[in-house]
PDB file of C-alpha atoms in Angstrom:
ATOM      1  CA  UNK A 322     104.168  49.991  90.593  1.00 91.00           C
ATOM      2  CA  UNK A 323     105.624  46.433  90.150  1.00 95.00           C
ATOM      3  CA  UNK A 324     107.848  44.522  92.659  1.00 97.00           C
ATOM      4  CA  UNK A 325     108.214  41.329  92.043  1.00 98.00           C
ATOM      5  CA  UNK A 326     110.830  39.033  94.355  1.00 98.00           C
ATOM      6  CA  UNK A 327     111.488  35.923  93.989  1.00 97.00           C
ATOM      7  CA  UNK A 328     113.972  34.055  96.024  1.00 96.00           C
ATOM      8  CA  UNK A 329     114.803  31.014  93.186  1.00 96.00           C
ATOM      9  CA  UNK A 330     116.263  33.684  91.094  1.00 96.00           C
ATOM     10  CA  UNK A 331     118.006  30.808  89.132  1.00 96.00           C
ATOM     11  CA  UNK A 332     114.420  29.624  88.027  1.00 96.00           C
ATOM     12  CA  UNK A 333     114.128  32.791  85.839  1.00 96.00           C
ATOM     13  CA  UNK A 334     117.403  32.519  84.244  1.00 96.00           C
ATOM     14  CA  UNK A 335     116.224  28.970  83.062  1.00 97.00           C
ATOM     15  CA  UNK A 336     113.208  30.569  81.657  1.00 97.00           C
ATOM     16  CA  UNK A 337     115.061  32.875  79.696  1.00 97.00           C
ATOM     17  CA  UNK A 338     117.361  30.163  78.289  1.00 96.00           C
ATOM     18  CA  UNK A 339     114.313  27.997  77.489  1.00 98.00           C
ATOM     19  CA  UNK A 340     112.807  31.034  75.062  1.00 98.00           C
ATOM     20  CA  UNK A 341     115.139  32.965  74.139  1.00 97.00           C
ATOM     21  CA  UNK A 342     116.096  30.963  71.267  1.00 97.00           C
ATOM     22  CA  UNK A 343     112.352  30.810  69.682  1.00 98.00           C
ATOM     23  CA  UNK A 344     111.552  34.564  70.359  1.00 97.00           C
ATOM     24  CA  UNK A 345     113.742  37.689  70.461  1.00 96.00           C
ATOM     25  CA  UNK A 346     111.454  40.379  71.752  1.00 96.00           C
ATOM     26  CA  UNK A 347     108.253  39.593  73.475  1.00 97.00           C
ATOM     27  CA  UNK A 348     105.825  41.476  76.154  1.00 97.00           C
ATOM     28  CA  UNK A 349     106.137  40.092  79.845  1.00 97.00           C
ATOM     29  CA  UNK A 350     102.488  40.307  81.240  1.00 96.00           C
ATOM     30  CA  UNK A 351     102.226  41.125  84.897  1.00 96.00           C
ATOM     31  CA  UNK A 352      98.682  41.267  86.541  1.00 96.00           C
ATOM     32  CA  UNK A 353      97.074  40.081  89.860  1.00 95.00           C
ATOM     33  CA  UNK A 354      97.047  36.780  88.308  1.00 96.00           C
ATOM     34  CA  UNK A 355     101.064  36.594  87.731  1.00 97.00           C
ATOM     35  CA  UNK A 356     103.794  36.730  85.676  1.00 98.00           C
ATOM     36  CA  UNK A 357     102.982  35.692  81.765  1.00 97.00           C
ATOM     37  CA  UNK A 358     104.703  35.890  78.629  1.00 97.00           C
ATOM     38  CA  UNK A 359     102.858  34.450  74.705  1.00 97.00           C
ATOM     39  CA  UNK A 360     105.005  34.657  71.724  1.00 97.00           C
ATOM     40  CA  UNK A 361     105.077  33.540  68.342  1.00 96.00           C
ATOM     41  CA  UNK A 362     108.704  32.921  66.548  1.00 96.00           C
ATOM     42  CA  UNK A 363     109.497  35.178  63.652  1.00 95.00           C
ATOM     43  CA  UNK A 364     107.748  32.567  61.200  1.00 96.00           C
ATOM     44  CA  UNK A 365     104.731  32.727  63.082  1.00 96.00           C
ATOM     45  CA  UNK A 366     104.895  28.147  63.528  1.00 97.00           C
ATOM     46  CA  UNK A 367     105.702  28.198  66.751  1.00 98.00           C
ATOM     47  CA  UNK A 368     103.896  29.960  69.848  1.00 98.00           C
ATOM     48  CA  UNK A 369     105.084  29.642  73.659  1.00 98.00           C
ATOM     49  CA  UNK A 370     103.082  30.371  76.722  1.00 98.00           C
ATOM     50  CA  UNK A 371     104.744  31.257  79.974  1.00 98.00           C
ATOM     51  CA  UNK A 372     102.715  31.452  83.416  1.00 98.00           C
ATOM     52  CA  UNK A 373     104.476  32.393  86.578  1.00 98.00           C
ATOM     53  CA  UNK A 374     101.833  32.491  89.309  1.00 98.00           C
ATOM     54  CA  UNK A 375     101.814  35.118  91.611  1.00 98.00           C
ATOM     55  CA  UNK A 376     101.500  32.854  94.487  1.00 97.00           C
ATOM     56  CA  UNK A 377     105.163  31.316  93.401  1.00 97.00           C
ATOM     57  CA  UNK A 378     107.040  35.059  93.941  1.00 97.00           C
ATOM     58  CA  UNK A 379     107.899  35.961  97.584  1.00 97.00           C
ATOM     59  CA  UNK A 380     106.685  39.366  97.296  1.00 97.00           C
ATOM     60  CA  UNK A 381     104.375  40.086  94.619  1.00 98.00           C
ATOM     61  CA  UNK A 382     102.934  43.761  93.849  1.00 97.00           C
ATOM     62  CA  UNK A 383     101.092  44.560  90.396  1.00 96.00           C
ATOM     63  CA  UNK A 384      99.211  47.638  91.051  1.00 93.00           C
ATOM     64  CA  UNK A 385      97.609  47.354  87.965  1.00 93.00           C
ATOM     65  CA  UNK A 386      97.769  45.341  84.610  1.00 94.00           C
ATOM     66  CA  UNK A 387     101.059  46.267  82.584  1.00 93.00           C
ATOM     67  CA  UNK A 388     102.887  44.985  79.980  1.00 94.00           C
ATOM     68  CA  UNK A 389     106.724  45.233  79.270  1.00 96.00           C
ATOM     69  CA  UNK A 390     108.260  45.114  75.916  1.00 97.00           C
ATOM     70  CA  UNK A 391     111.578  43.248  76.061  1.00 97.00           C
ATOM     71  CA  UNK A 392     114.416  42.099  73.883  1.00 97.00           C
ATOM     72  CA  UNK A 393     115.157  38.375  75.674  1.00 97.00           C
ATOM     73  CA  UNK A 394     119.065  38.105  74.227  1.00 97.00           C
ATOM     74  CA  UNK A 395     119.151  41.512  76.723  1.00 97.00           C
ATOM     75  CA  UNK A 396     117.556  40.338  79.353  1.00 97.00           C
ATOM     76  CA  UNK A 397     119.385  37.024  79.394  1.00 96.00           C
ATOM     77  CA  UNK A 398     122.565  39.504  79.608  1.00 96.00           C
ATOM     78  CA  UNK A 399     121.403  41.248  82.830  1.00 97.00           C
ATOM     79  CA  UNK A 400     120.176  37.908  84.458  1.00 97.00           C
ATOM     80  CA  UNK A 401     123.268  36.386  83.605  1.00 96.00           C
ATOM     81  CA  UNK A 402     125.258  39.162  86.265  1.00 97.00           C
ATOM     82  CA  UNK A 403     123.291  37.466  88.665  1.00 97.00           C
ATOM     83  CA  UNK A 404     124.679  34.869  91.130  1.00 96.00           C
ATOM     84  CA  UNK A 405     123.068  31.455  90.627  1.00 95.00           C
ATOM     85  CA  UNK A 406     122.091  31.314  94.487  1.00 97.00           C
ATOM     86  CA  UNK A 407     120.662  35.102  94.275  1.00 98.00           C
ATOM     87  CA  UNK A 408     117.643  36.467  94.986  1.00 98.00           C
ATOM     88  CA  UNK A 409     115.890  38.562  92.130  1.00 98.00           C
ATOM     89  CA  UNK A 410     113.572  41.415  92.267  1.00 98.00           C
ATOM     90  CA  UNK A 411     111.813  42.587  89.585  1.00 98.00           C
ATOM     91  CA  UNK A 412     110.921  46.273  89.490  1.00 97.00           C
ATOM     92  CA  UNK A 413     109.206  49.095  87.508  1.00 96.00           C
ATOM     93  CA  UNK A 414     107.311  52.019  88.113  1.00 93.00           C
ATOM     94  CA  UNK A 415     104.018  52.943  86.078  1.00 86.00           C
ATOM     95  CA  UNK A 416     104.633  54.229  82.780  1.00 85.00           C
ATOM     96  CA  UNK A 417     108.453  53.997  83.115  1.00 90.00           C
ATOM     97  CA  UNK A 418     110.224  52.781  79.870  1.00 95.00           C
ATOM     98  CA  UNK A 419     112.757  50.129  81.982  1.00 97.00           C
ATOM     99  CA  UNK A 420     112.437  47.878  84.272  1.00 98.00           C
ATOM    100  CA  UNK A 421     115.359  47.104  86.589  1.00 98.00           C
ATOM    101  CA  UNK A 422     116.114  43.819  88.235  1.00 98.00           C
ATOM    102  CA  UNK A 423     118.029  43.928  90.907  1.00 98.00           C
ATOM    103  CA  UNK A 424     119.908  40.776  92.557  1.00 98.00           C
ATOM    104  CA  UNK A 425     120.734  40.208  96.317  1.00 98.00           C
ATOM    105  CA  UNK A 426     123.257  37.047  97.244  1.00 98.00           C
ATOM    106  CA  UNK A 427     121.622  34.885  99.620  1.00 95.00           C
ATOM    107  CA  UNK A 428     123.544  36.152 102.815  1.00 95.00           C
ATOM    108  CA  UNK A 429     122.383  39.619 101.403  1.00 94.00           C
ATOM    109  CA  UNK A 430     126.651  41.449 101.505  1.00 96.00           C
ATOM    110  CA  UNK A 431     125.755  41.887  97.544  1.00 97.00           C
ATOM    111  CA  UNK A 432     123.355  43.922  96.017  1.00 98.00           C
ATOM    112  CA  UNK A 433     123.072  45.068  92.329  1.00 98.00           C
ATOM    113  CA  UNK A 434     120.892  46.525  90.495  1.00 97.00           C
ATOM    114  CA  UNK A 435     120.759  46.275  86.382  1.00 98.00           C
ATOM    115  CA  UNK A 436     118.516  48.726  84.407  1.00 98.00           C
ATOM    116  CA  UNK A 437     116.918  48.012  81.543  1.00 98.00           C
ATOM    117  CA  UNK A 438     115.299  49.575  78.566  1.00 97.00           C
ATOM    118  CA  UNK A 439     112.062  48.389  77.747  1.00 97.00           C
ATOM    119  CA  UNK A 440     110.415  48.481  73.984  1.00 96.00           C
ATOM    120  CA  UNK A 441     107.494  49.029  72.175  1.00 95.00           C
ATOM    121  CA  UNK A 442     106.510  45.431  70.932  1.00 94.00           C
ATOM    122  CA  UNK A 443     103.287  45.051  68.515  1.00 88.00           C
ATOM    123  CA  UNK A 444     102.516  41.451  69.293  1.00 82.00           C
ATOM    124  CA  UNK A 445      99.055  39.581  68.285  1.00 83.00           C
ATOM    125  CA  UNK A 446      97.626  37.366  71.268  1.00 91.00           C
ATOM    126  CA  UNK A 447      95.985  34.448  70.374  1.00 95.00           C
ATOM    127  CA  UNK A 448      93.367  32.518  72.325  1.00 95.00           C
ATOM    128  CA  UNK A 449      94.073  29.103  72.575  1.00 94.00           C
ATOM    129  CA  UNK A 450      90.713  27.427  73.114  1.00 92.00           C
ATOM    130  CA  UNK A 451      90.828  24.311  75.561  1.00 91.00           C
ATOM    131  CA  UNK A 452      91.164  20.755  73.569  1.00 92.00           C
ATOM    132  CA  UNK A 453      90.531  17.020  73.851  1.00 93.00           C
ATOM    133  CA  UNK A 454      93.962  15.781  72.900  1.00 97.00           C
ATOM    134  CA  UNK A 455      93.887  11.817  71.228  1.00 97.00           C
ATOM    135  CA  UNK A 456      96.996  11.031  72.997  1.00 98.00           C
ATOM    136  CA  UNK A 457      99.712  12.359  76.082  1.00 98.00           C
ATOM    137  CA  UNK A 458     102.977  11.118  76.476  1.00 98.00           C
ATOM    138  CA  UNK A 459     104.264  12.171  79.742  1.00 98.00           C
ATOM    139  CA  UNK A 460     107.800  11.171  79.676  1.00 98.00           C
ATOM    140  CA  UNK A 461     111.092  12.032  81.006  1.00 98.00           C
ATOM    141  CA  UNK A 462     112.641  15.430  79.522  1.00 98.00           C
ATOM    142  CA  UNK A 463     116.106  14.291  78.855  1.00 98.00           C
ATOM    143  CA  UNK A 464     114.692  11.229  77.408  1.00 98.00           C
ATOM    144  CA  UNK A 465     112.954  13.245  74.789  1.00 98.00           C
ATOM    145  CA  UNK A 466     115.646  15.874  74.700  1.00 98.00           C
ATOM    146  CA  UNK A 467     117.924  12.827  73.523  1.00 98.00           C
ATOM    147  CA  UNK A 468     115.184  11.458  70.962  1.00 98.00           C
ATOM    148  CA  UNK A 469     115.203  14.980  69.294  1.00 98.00           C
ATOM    149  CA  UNK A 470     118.721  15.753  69.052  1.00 98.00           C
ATOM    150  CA  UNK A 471     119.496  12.019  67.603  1.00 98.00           C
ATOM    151  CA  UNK A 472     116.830  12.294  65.168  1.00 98.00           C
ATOM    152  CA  UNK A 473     117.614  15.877  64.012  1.00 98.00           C
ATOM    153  CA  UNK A 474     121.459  14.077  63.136  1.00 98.00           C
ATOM    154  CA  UNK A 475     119.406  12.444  60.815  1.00 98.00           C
ATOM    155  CA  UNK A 476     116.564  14.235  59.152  1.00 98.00           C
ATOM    156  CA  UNK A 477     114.843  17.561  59.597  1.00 97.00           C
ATOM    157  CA  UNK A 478     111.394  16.103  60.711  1.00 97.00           C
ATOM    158  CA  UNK A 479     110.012  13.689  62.807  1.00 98.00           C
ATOM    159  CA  UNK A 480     106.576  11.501  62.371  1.00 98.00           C
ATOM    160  CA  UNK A 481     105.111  11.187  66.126  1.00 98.00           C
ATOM    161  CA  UNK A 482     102.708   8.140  65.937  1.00 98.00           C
ATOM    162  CA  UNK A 483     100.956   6.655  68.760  1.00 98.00           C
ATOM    163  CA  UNK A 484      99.170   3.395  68.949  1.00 97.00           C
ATOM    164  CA  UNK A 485      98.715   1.201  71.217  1.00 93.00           C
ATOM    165  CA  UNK A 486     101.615  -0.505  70.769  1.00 92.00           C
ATOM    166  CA  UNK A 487     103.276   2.697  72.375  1.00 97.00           C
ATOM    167  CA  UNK A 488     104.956   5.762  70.949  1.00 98.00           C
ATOM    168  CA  UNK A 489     107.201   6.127  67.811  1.00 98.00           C
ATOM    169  CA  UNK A 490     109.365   9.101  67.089  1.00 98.00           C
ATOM    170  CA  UNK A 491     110.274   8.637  63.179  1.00 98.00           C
ATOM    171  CA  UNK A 492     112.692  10.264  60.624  1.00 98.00           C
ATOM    172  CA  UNK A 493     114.358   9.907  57.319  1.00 97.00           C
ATOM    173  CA  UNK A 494     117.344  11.693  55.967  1.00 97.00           C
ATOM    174  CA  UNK A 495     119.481  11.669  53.176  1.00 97.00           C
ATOM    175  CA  UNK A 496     121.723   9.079  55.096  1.00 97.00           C
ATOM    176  CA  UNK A 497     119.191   6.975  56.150  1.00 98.00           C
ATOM    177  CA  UNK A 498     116.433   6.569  58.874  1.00 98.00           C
ATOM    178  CA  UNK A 499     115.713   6.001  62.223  1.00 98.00           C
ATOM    179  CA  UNK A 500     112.705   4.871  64.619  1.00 98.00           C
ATOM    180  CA  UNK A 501     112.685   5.295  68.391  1.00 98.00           C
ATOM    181  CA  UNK A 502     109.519   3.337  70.156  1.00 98.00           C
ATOM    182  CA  UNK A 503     108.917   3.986  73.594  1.00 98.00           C
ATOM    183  CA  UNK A 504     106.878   1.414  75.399  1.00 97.00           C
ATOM    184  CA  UNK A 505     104.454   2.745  78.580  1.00 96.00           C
ATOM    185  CA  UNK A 506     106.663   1.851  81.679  1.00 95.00           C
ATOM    186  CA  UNK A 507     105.717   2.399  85.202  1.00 93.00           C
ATOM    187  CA  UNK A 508     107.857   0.177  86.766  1.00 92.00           C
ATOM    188  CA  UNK A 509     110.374   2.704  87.655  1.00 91.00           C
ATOM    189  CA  UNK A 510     112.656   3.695  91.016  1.00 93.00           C
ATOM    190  CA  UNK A 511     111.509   7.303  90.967  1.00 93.00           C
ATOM    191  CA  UNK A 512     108.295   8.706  89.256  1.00 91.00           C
ATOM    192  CA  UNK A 513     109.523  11.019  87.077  1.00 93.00           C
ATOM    193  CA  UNK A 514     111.116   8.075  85.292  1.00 95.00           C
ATOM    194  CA  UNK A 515     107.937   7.203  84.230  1.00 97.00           C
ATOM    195  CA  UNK A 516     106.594   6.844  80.721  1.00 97.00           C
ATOM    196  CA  UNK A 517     102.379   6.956  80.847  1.00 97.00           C
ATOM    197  CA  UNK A 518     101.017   6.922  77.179  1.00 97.00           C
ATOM    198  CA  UNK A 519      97.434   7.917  77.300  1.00 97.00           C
ATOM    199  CA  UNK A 520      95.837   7.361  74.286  1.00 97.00           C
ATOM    200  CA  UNK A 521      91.983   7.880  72.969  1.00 97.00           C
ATOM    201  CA  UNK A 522      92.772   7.179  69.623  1.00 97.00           C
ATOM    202  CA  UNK A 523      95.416   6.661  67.674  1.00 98.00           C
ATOM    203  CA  UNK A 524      97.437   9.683  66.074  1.00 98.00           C
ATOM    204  CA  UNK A 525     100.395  10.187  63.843  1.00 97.00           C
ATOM    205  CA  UNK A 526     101.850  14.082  62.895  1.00 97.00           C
ATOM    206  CA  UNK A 527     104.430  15.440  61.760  1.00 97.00           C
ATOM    207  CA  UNK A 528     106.948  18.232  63.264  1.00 98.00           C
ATOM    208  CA  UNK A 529     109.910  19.773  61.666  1.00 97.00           C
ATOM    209  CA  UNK A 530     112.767  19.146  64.617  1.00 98.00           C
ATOM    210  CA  UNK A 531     114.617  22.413  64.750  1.00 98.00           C
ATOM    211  CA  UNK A 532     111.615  23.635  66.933  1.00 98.00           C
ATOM    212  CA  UNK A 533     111.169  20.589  68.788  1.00 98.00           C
ATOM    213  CA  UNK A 534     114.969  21.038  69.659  1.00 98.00           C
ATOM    214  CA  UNK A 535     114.843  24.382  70.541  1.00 98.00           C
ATOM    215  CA  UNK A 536     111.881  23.700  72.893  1.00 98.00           C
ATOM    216  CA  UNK A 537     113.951  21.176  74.389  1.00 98.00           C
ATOM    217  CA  UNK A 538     115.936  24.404  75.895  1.00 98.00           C
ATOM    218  CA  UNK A 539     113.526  23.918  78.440  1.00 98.00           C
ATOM    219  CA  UNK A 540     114.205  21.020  79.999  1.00 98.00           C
ATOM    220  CA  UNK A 541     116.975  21.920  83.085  1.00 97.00           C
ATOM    221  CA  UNK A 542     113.349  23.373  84.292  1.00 98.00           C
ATOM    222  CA  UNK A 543     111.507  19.509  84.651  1.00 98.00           C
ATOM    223  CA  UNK A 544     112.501  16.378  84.505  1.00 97.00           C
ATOM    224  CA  UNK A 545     109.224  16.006  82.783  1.00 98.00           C
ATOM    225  CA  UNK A 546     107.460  16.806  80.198  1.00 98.00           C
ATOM    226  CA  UNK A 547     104.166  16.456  78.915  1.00 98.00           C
ATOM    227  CA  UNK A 548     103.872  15.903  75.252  1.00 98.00           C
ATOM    228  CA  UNK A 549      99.618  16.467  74.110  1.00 98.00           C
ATOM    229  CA  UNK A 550      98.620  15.326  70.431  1.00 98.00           C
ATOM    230  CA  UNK A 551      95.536  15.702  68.254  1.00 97.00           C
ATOM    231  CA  UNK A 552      95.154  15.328  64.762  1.00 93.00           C
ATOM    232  CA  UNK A 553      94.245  18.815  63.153  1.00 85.00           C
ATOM    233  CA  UNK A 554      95.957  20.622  65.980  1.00 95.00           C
ATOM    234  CA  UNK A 555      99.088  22.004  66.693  1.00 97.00           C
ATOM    235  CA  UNK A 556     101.327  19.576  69.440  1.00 98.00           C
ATOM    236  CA  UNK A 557     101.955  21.124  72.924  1.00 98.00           C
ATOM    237  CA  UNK A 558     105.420  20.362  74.728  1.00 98.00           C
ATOM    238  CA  UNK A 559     104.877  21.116  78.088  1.00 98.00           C
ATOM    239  CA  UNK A 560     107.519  21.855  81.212  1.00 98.00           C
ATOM    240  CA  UNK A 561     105.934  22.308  84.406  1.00 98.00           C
ATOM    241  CA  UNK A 562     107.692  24.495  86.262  1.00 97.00           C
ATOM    242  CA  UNK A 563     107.643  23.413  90.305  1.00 90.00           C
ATOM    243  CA  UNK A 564     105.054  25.047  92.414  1.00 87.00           C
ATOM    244  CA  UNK A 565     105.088  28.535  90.107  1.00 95.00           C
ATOM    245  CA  UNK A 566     103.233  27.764  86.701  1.00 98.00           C
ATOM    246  CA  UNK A 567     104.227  26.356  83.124  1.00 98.00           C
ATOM    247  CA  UNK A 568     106.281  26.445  79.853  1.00 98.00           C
ATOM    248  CA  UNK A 569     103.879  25.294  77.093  1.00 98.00           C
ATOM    249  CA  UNK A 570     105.740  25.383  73.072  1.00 98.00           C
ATOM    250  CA  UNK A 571     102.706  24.902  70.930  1.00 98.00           C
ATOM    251  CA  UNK A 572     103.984  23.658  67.264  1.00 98.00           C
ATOM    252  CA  UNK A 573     101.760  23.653  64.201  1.00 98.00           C
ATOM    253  CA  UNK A 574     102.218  20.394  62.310  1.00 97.00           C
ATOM    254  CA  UNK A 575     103.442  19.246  59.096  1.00 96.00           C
ATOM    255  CA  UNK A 576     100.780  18.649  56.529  1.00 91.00           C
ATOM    256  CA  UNK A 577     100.980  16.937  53.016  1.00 82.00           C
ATOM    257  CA  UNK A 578      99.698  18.374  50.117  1.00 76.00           C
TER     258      UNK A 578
ATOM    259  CA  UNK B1067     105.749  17.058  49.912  1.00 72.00           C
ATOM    260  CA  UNK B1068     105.237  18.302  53.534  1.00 83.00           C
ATOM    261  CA  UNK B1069     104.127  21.785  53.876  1.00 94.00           C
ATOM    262  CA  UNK B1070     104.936  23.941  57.257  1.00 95.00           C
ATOM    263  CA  UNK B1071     101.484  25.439  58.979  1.00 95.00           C
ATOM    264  CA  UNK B1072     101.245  27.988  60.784  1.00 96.00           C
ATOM    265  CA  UNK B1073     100.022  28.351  64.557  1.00 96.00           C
ATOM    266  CA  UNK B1074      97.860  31.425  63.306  1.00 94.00           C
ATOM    267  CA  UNK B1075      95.737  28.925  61.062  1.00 94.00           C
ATOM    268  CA  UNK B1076      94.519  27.311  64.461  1.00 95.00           C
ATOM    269  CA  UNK B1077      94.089  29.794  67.135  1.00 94.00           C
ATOM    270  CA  UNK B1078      92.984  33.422  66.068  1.00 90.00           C
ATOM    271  CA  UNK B1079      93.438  36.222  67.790  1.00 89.00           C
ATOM    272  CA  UNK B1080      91.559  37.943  71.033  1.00 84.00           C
TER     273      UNK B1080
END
């Protein structure tokens, strides 16, 4: 048996928005530890990792480990019947094949209930071994939501180089170029203004932007985001979301040959 | 000419 409540219902529907795009079926993870979710796109270049923690839900009850095959366009149907403000429950019995979510408006006169069939997903898991990154940009997420969407007006990749003279997001197109450098900068009203560029050494890859733009999808759930770099490695563009867990989009780079 | 890796050359599977 799994119950799972929690009372930012909205938070969910932003997590489905921020995927949903990358992956179309994937296998929600529920065990003691929480809520969990790693999938690859279709061309296998792009992996995300979701972690809801079970100490962010209301109510949480996993009985035991179980995973739930399901197609995200579907479930971003059902989620979007609920009311921004509600409160959603996530349900299923052992060995059912659907889960049902059911919503309840914050003053509780509404209560629905949406069934859903689940599927039989074949997915790989992948271990992703802990790594010393040469550089993190933490910066804010519309500011790199921008920097993506100009540059992909322009060309298809972008060159992320840091040095110490800052960060530079780089591309070239058929109707020109463009460079965007952002300078550290700490003197800011509000922290999450910040940009802190940590750098061991320098580094300088390079990312085809439709992914980074799609993992931009992501960012009504920070106003940071956390961008970790190594050379030989794929990049990780990471959305913390508040006081539950994570959105990390892992993206193997661009290499010459 | 830039070729497109994949995330499966860097983390295998469990």
């Amino acid at each position: 048996m799994l119950e799972l409540r929690l009372v930012q219902g909205s938070l969910l529907k932003k997590v489905l928005d921020a995927i949903k795009e990358l992956v179309k079926d994937a296998n929600f993870d529920c065990s003691t530890t929480g809520f969990s979710l790693q999938a690859m796109d279709s061309s296998h270049v792009a992996l995300v990792s979701l972690l809801l923690r079970a100490e962010g839900f209301e109510h949480y009850r996993c009985d035991r480990n179980l995973s739930m095959g399901m197609n995200l366009d579907n479930m971003a149907k059902m989620l979007k019947c609920s009311g921004n403000d509600d409160i959603i429950t996530i349900k299923a019995d052992d060995g059912s094949d659907s889960v049902t979510f059911m919503f309840e408006s914050p003053t509780q006169d509404k209560i629905s209930d949406f069934e859903m069939k689940l599927m039989d997903i074949d997915s790989e898991h992948l271990g992703i071994p802990e790594a010393e990154y040469h550089a993190i940009i933490r910066m804010p997420s519309a500011e790199f939501a921008k920097i993506c969407r100009d540059l992909a007006s322009i060309g298809d990749t972008v060159v992320i180089s840091v040095s110490k003279e800052g960060v530079k997001f780089s591309t070239r197109g058929d109707i020109g170029a463009a460079n965007v450098v952002l300078r550290q900068n700490t003197t800011v009203d509000k922290p999450e203004e910040a940009t802190i560029i940590e750098m061991n050494e320098p580094v300088s890859l390079t990312f085809a932007l439709r992914y980074m733009n799609s993992f931009t999808k992501a960012t009504p759930l920070s106003n940071i985001v956390t961008i970790s770099l190594s050379s030989e490695l794929p990049v990780v563009v990471e959305y913390k979301i508040a006081e539950m867990g994570y959105i990390r989009f892992y993206l193997a780079p661009k290499i010459e040959e | 000419v830039n070729a497109q890796r994949q995330i499966t050359s860097f983390f295998s599977k469990t």
